[in-house]
XYZ file of C-alpha atoms in Angstrom:
562
model
C 34.376 -1.379 22.657
C 35.413 1.879 20.899
C 37.368 1.945 17.650
C 40.223 3.763 19.430
C 40.503 1.075 22.125
C 40.396 -1.687 19.519
C 43.187 -0.009 17.558
C 45.396 0.249 20.663
C 44.928 -3.472 21.410
C 45.691 -4.463 17.833
C 48.849 -2.326 17.810
C 49.960 -3.797 21.136
C 49.711 -7.411 19.963
C 51.249 -6.520 16.621
C 54.315 -4.939 18.241
C 54.655 -7.483 21.059
C 56.689 -10.004 19.008
C 59.139 -7.221 18.087
C 59.927 -6.668 21.774
C 60.076 -10.342 22.609
C 62.306 -11.432 19.749
C 65.369 -9.721 21.255
C 65.427 -12.257 24.097
C 64.936 -15.311 21.872
C 67.914 -17.042 20.243
C 67.088 -18.759 16.915
C 67.677 -22.501 16.988
C 70.378 -22.170 14.332
C 72.433 -19.954 16.651
C 71.953 -21.708 19.992
C 75.159 -23.759 19.754
C 77.361 -20.987 18.358
C 80.358 -19.661 20.271
C 80.843 -16.014 21.195
C 83.664 -15.688 18.680
C 81.258 -16.618 15.904
C 78.986 -13.672 16.763
C 81.911 -11.246 17.013
C 83.285 -12.274 13.626
C 79.872 -11.973 11.958
C 79.220 -8.547 13.497
C 82.610 -7.271 12.272
C 81.248 -7.468 8.720
C 80.251 -3.898 7.792
C 78.336 -5.147 4.758
C 75.815 -6.986 6.948
C 72.207 -5.827 6.474
C 70.780 -3.874 9.463
C 68.087 -6.453 10.245
C 70.683 -9.247 10.206
C 72.976 -7.209 12.468
C 70.047 -6.748 14.857
C 69.388 -10.503 14.939
C 73.001 -11.474 15.629
C 73.648 -8.706 18.171
C 70.510 -9.468 20.191
C 71.218 -13.213 20.030
C 74.776 -12.564 21.209
C 73.455 -10.496 24.138
C 70.791 -13.059 25.046
C 73.343 -15.893 25.061
C 75.806 -13.934 27.218
C 73.037 -13.043 29.680
C 71.863 -16.644 29.882
C 75.396 -17.679 30.920
C 75.860 -14.612 33.172
C 79.150 -14.053 31.382
C 79.738 -10.384 32.280
C 82.726 -9.708 29.990
C 80.767 -11.067 27.042
C 77.635 -9.189 28.150
C 79.651 -5.982 27.962
C 80.916 -6.810 24.458
C 77.398 -7.746 23.378
C 76.031 -4.424 24.621
C 78.717 -2.696 22.553
C 77.544 -4.626 19.476
C 73.923 -3.637 20.148
C 74.983 -0.028 20.747
C 76.497 0.210 17.259
C 73.094 -0.603 15.759
C 71.909 2.868 16.752
C 73.048 6.422 16.147
C 73.454 9.582 18.182
C 72.161 9.952 21.725
C 70.532 6.483 21.801
C 73.960 4.916 22.047
C 74.592 6.472 25.442
C 72.035 4.261 27.211
C 73.935 1.172 26.085
C 77.183 2.713 27.304
C 75.745 2.768 30.828
C 74.824 -0.911 30.457
C 78.411 -1.618 29.377
C 79.750 0.138 32.476
C 77.398 -1.886 34.688
C 78.517 -5.151 33.089
C 82.182 -4.163 33.412
C 81.718 -3.468 37.128
C 80.096 -6.857 37.583
C 83.039 -8.459 35.752
C 85.431 -6.755 38.220
C 88.060 -6.114 35.563
C 90.024 -2.879 35.312
C 90.527 -3.114 31.554
C 86.825 -3.651 30.868
C 85.745 -0.794 33.122
C 88.284 1.534 31.537
C 87.199 0.420 28.075
C 83.531 1.035 28.919
C 84.194 4.593 30.109
C 86.381 5.184 27.060
C 83.595 3.993 24.757
C 81.123 6.296 26.496
C 83.525 9.210 26.035
C 83.865 8.417 22.340
C 80.075 8.329 21.982
C 79.797 11.733 23.682
C 82.477 13.086 21.342
C 80.482 11.769 18.382
C 77.436 13.848 19.357
C 79.563 16.978 19.971
C 79.242 16.849 23.774
C 82.937 17.405 24.306
C 82.809 18.250 27.989
C 81.167 14.943 28.857
C 83.586 13.171 26.504
C 86.577 14.580 28.376
C 85.029 13.682 31.748
C 84.583 10.035 30.708
C 88.108 9.824 29.288
C 89.419 11.036 32.633
C 87.262 8.422 34.394
C 88.714 5.748 32.117
C 92.341 6.784 32.646
C 92.993 5.364 36.157
C 91.552 1.976 35.171
C 93.334 1.688 31.830
C 96.663 2.917 33.236
C 96.698 -0.065 35.625
C 96.646 -2.520 32.721
C 99.306 -3.531 30.217
C 96.836 -3.272 27.364
C 98.784 -0.968 25.041
C 95.938 -0.883 22.530
C 93.553 0.549 25.147
C 96.197 2.878 26.570
C 96.880 4.475 23.194
C 93.250 4.499 22.146
C 92.604 6.560 25.281
C 95.580 8.823 24.530
C 94.271 9.450 21.030
C 90.779 10.226 22.316
C 92.125 12.600 24.968
C 94.322 14.315 22.397
C 91.462 14.619 19.914
C 89.197 16.257 22.500
C 91.949 18.597 23.707
C 92.549 19.613 20.092
C 88.857 20.359 19.592
C 88.736 22.410 22.799
C 91.809 24.401 21.750
C 94.411 22.875 24.097
C 96.924 22.225 21.314
C 100.042 22.056 23.497
C 98.340 19.401 25.621
C 97.311 17.410 22.554
C 100.739 17.346 20.837
C 102.631 14.936 23.183
C 99.632 12.593 23.258
C 99.456 12.479 19.455
C 103.244 11.978 19.303
C 102.951 8.927 21.561
C 100.235 7.555 19.282
C 102.345 8.154 16.159
C 105.253 6.261 17.747
C 103.078 3.388 18.959
C 100.967 2.893 15.838
C 103.987 3.449 13.600
C 105.223 -0.033 14.526
C 102.325 -1.635 12.673
C 101.266 1.195 10.345
C 97.717 1.386 9.040
C 94.937 3.884 9.563
C 95.482 4.559 13.314
C 99.061 5.623 12.536
C 97.976 7.817 9.641
C 95.156 9.358 11.677
C 97.529 10.144 14.564
C 99.970 11.748 12.135
C 97.151 13.761 10.539
C 95.942 15.117 13.880
C 99.485 15.942 14.992
C 99.863 17.986 11.810
C 96.635 19.851 12.576
C 98.063 20.779 15.977
C 101.269 22.044 14.371
C 99.234 24.308 12.097
C 97.418 25.761 15.110
C 100.771 26.256 16.860
C 102.210 28.005 13.746
C 104.733 25.217 13.096
C 103.842 25.155 9.432
C 106.987 23.459 8.111
C 106.592 20.572 10.558
C 102.978 20.212 9.480
C 103.928 20.136 5.784
C 106.548 17.457 6.449
C 104.002 15.295 8.272
C 101.371 15.814 5.577
C 103.854 14.855 2.858
C 104.851 11.674 4.704
C 101.251 10.849 5.565
C 100.035 11.379 2.009
C 102.788 9.154 0.634
C 102.037 6.376 3.140
C 98.262 6.687 2.650
C 98.637 6.272 -1.114
C 100.940 3.293 -0.572
C 98.404 1.674 1.807
C 95.465 2.580 -0.480
C 93.812 4.488 2.384
C 91.709 6.837 0.259
C 90.083 8.550 3.253
C 93.441 9.528 4.686
C 94.724 10.639 1.274
C 91.785 13.041 1.213
C 92.388 14.337 4.754
C 96.125 14.900 4.290
C 95.367 16.884 1.119
C 92.746 18.890 3.018
C 95.078 19.531 5.978
C 97.905 20.688 3.717
C 95.491 23.042 1.955
C 94.759 24.714 5.297
C 98.456 24.745 6.211
C 99.445 26.353 2.898
C 96.990 29.165 3.564
C 98.978 30.111 6.661
C 102.178 29.892 4.604
C 100.533 32.488 2.305
C 100.628 30.168 -0.701
C 97.040 31.053 -1.545
C 96.792 29.480 -5.012
C 98.264 26.185 -3.803
C 96.047 26.250 -0.712
C 92.919 26.979 -2.741
C 93.639 24.214 -5.269
C 94.234 21.552 -2.605
C 91.062 22.498 -0.729
C 88.923 22.565 -3.883
C 90.379 19.142 -4.729
C 89.264 17.772 -1.342
C 85.671 19.082 -1.355
C 83.984 16.373 -3.540
C 85.387 13.590 -1.351
C 84.211 15.342 1.823
C 80.707 15.778 0.393
C 80.640 12.111 -0.654
C 81.549 11.040 2.887
C 79.048 13.409 4.495
C 81.850 15.143 6.430
C 80.204 18.529 6.846
C 82.677 19.898 9.465
C 85.724 19.489 7.219
C 83.698 20.564 4.186
C 82.952 23.847 5.982
C 86.633 24.239 6.903
C 87.524 23.836 3.221
C 84.973 26.480 2.197
C 86.235 28.862 4.852
C 89.875 28.703 3.766
C 89.011 28.813 0.054
C 87.074 31.982 0.834
C 89.987 33.327 2.883
C 92.388 32.705 -0.013
C 90.192 34.754 -2.346
C 89.737 37.411 0.349
C 93.459 37.801 0.988
C 94.107 37.937 -2.767
C 91.693 40.902 -2.816
C 89.093 38.937 -4.803
C 86.365 39.512 -2.243
C 83.442 38.956 -4.570
C 84.788 35.449 -5.292
C 85.101 34.772 -1.552
C 81.430 35.486 -0.798
C 79.879 32.189 -2.056
C 82.165 30.203 0.253
C 81.424 32.332 3.309
C 77.707 32.068 2.494
C 78.007 28.263 2.672
C 79.348 28.624 6.210
C 76.441 30.909 7.063
C 73.999 28.389 5.583
C 75.444 25.585 7.734
C 75.054 27.847 10.777
C 71.405 28.660 10.089
C 70.321 25.253 8.749
C 72.380 22.852 10.871
C 73.396 25.112 13.811
C 77.004 24.209 13.024
C 79.882 26.587 13.702
C 83.418 26.533 15.092
C 85.544 29.338 16.469
C 87.654 29.549 13.295
C 84.564 29.399 11.038
C 83.012 32.294 12.957
C 85.290 34.626 11.033
C 83.538 33.656 7.784
C 80.293 35.216 9.020
C 82.232 38.197 10.367
C 83.770 38.809 6.928
C 80.299 38.785 5.362
C 79.437 41.627 7.727
C 82.593 43.523 6.758
C 81.870 43.067 3.064
C 78.299 44.353 3.187
C 79.336 47.193 5.488
C 81.870 48.245 2.832
C 79.025 48.154 0.278
C 76.822 50.335 2.549
C 74.191 47.579 2.554
C 72.926 48.010 6.117
C 70.132 45.436 5.722
C 72.534 42.588 4.887
C 75.050 43.882 7.412
C 72.346 43.629 10.074
C 71.214 40.178 8.878
C 74.686 38.661 9.182
C 75.353 40.500 12.443
C 72.331 38.682 13.855
C 73.638 35.431 12.407
C 76.963 36.118 14.123
C 75.093 36.556 17.409
C 73.555 33.116 16.850
C 77.032 31.699 16.193
C 78.333 33.251 19.419
C 75.422 31.779 21.348
C 76.230 28.291 20.041
C 79.931 28.743 20.746
C 79.328 30.012 24.277
C 77.470 26.762 25.017
C 79.827 24.356 23.256
C 83.050 26.049 24.352
C 82.001 27.306 27.757
C 85.289 26.331 29.388
C 87.181 28.356 26.771
C 85.384 31.656 27.235
C 87.813 34.555 27.721
C 88.114 38.319 27.472
C 88.975 38.292 23.751
C 85.807 36.434 22.843
C 83.766 38.519 25.269
C 85.040 41.661 23.556
C 84.095 40.247 20.131
C 80.586 39.476 21.370
C 80.146 42.992 22.777
C 81.399 44.594 19.566
C 78.853 42.634 17.554
C 76.069 43.504 19.995
C 76.924 47.186 19.673
C 76.906 46.888 15.892
C 73.467 45.240 15.958
C 72.163 47.956 18.263
C 73.521 50.640 15.924
C 72.107 49.007 12.783
C 68.766 48.329 14.411
C 68.643 51.929 15.594
C 69.429 53.138 12.068
C 66.731 50.916 10.619
C 64.201 52.041 13.194
C 65.061 55.659 12.453
C 64.491 55.138 8.730
C 61.218 53.337 9.387
C 60.047 56.164 11.584
C 60.928 58.683 8.883
C 58.821 56.755 6.353
C 55.802 56.413 8.594
C 55.972 59.682 10.499
C 53.875 61.772 8.077
C 50.910 59.412 8.001
C 50.845 57.706 11.357
C 52.907 59.630 13.928
C 49.881 60.857 15.862
C 48.176 57.461 15.952
C 51.320 55.587 16.897
C 52.120 58.150 19.562
C 48.672 57.811 21.069
C 48.723 54.011 21.010
C 52.221 53.956 22.459
C 51.243 56.316 25.236
C 48.163 54.239 26.043
C 50.237 51.078 26.056
C 52.880 52.453 28.422
C 50.311 54.022 30.731
C 48.463 50.731 30.978
C 51.712 48.785 31.300
C 53.005 51.064 34.043
C 49.739 50.771 35.933
C 49.879 46.994 35.753
C 53.533 46.940 36.793
C 52.946 49.360 39.662
C 50.009 47.286 40.878
C 52.109 44.133 40.715
C 55.081 45.833 42.391
C 52.797 47.206 45.125
C 51.342 43.748 45.805
C 54.803 42.162 45.935
C 56.155 44.952 48.137
C 53.272 44.687 50.617
C 53.697 40.931 50.756
C 57.449 41.446 51.162
C 56.986 43.782 54.144
C 54.235 41.608 55.621
C 56.489 38.547 55.455
C 59.256 40.299 57.330
C 61.410 41.209 54.338
C 61.278 37.665 52.949
C 60.623 37.572 49.214
C 57.116 36.234 48.409
C 58.247 35.310 44.902
C 57.972 31.562 44.363
C 61.363 29.971 44.851
C 62.986 28.524 41.800
C 63.340 24.773 41.985
C 66.755 23.765 43.203
C 68.921 22.527 40.338
C 69.228 18.773 40.212
C 72.609 17.672 41.482
C 74.653 15.509 39.225
C 76.783 12.833 40.816
C 79.846 14.668 42.127
C 82.633 12.882 43.976
C 83.699 15.200 46.798
C 84.802 14.249 50.291
C 83.087 15.728 53.367
C 86.368 17.380 54.346
C 86.748 19.040 50.938
C 83.091 20.039 51.011
C 83.503 21.681 54.433
C 86.593 23.563 53.254
C 84.862 24.659 50.072
C 81.838 25.859 52.067
C 84.159 27.926 54.308
C 85.682 29.485 51.205
C 82.196 30.224 49.888
C 81.258 32.062 53.093
C 84.510 34.028 52.861
C 83.737 34.851 49.249
C 80.319 36.206 50.299
C 81.707 38.163 53.258
C 84.401 39.805 51.103
C 81.749 40.837 48.558
C 83.874 39.667 45.636
C 80.631 38.815 43.885
C 80.320 42.531 43.040
C 82.916 42.143 40.286
C 81.534 41.964 36.767
C 83.471 38.903 35.657
C 82.020 36.553 38.256
C 81.191 33.555 36.081
C 81.599 30.034 37.378
C 85.236 29.790 36.253
C 86.289 32.868 38.223
C 84.173 31.865 41.227
C 85.937 28.507 41.188
C 89.308 30.298 41.226
C 88.222 32.435 44.192
C 87.143 29.272 46.044
C 90.390 27.491 45.112
C 88.352 24.765 43.416
C 87.053 23.759 39.996
C 83.774 24.689 38.232
C 82.185 21.269 38.835
C 82.716 21.325 42.622
C 81.761 24.993 42.751
C 78.444 24.377 40.993
C 77.833 21.408 43.317
C 78.472 23.318 46.562
C 76.377 26.335 45.519
C 73.530 24.124 44.355
C 73.594 22.040 47.537
C 74.098 24.770 50.148
C 72.500 27.791 48.470
C 69.836 26.029 46.443
C 70.634 27.981 43.288
C 72.442 27.841 39.992
C 75.565 29.974 39.505
C 73.874 32.845 37.655
C 70.953 33.227 40.084
C 73.290 32.905 43.068
C 75.517 35.785 41.906
C 72.584 37.935 40.746
C 70.776 37.505 44.082
C 73.889 38.475 46.062
C 74.318 41.614 43.958
C 70.627 42.520 44.350
C 70.697 41.950 48.119
C 73.707 44.274 48.307
C 71.824 46.854 46.214
C 68.786 46.513 48.504
C 70.932 47.317 51.541
C 72.481 50.335 49.822
C 69.097 51.657 48.700
C 67.737 51.219 52.216
C 70.584 52.889 54.099
C 72.518 55.064 51.627
C 70.588 58.100 50.338
C 73.398 59.030 47.970
C 73.125 55.650 46.252
C 69.399 56.231 45.728
C 70.192 59.342 43.714
C 72.404 57.438 41.258
C 70.774 56.684 37.926
C 70.100 52.993 37.289
C 73.110 52.628 35.002
C 75.437 53.933 37.727
C 73.770 51.719 40.333
C 74.226 48.733 38.020
C 77.915 49.503 37.542
C 78.416 49.979 41.273
C 77.199 46.450 42.069
C 78.733 44.702 39.082
C 75.945 44.400 36.514
C 76.858 44.941 32.872
C 73.741 46.959 32.059
C 70.901 48.745 33.804
C 68.462 46.328 32.165
C 70.225 43.299 33.681
C 70.206 45.011 37.085
C 66.503 45.912 36.922
C 65.489 42.454 35.683
C 67.521 40.636 38.352
C 66.162 42.913 41.124
C 62.573 42.208 40.065
C 63.286 38.468 39.978
C 64.722 38.669 43.498
C 62.151 40.921 45.202
C 59.130 41.187 42.935
C 59.461 44.971 42.459
C 61.893 47.271 40.655
C 64.660 49.426 42.191
C 62.810 52.597 41.066
C 59.628 51.448 42.797
C 61.550 50.724 46.014
C 63.271 54.138 45.909
C 59.902 55.862 45.467
C 58.517 53.902 48.439
C 61.463 54.867 50.613
C 61.133 58.532 49.634
C 57.362 58.526 50.275
C 57.771 56.821 53.638
C 60.481 59.355 54.541
C 58.230 62.294 53.626
C 55.309 60.844 55.606
C 57.563 60.349 58.626
C 58.810 63.960 58.415
C 55.235 65.276 58.113
C 54.137 63.286 61.179
C 57.012 64.701 63.223
C 55.921 68.242 62.317
């Protein structure tokens, strides 16, 4: 037997008891009631290994009795032993147990918990989806605690996604409900309502809430909330142009935020401290705070829409100092921020943000061009001839390879009867989407109408606008395109544009004489590069290659007729 095999066997039998112990209840706990486990697990000071023992024993006991409500609660206890994405698996087990229990409140609570877990890992779309799944179940109960916990969670997510007017009435309901008993839920609801007022430019209302909240938090000895009301008022005072007061409150809040590991609010504090210095024309003093935001972006990939401006101001500062290297560096960092934001805030994308992205891209192109020009100036005397020769050789070889590939794809394309020989991209996996056959049929009719009307030629055809054209929502739209066209949104639109271009190139000689940029604009591509790349992906050869083929075939046909 090899050493490797022996080691595997030893490790297996060493780890086996660790897997088995979760199903075994210690003799000392066999006769305990469920309430005993819940009370023990409520103790935050419990050591992790002890928590593990009690939670797994609780789950094993509930399973042995097939007590589905208790199984769900036990899964929740086990879930809290872990962090991040691992919690989500236990949420699914909670939902299963709640369904088996056949209780509306439990099923609503399970979906709500799953939404909260998604919110905790910054997956706000999925969080909102699960809150909406929880709502019909919870609304059928008289459980006011669950009803308002859901309202708070919905409001919190709407606030994060920028729907402040939607969040305000939900937070108000929570303030009224929790105000009857006071405590942290009341203070937290008040704090979030104040944040919404700041975003809605109701600064006096926000200050009044922060003053009340701070007073009540001190009275209740809620140190966390004392910190957050101070922090929130610091932000609010910035918008009231009381920069010294704002700066002092935010600086006061930073040590507590660091101690609690609250990086998001720490970054918000740095941003507004920097903004106070900036607006007081002390720009050199603002830089260290904006650099902290940049560091969080690069190190932790953390950014928010309001924090984005911190990186943008770094660019402005170094541009004013004629430091093109640092201007370019932070322009690239801003591109990274925009990439993160476009993923996290996809449902919020709009023309303003699109314009900001394009402006930054143009700045990067300009700075990179300037840098390349300077580099060429430095190296031109010693290496221009060599570089020119190598570049020429590279492009000649590259063009030969591309032409050979295009020729092969074109011949296969013609041989197959104008069916692309390029390997089809695997159909996107469909997520579970609840849509009736009648709605699906109607949506498919709308999709055919959309294709016939050639509305896909517009530049702004992302999934949100497609959904509007189909009189649907993005989720159903993605589902119907994936199911009936076998493609994702981007490939679907790009292929339609390219097929339209193919028809024009084939039958419209004037279109062939357009340059690629004009062709791209005609069929709705933002750039010639996007057009060329998408065309190659669709057919296996470039538009230029196809035009040359058409011209050659036309010349040969004319010569034969003569």
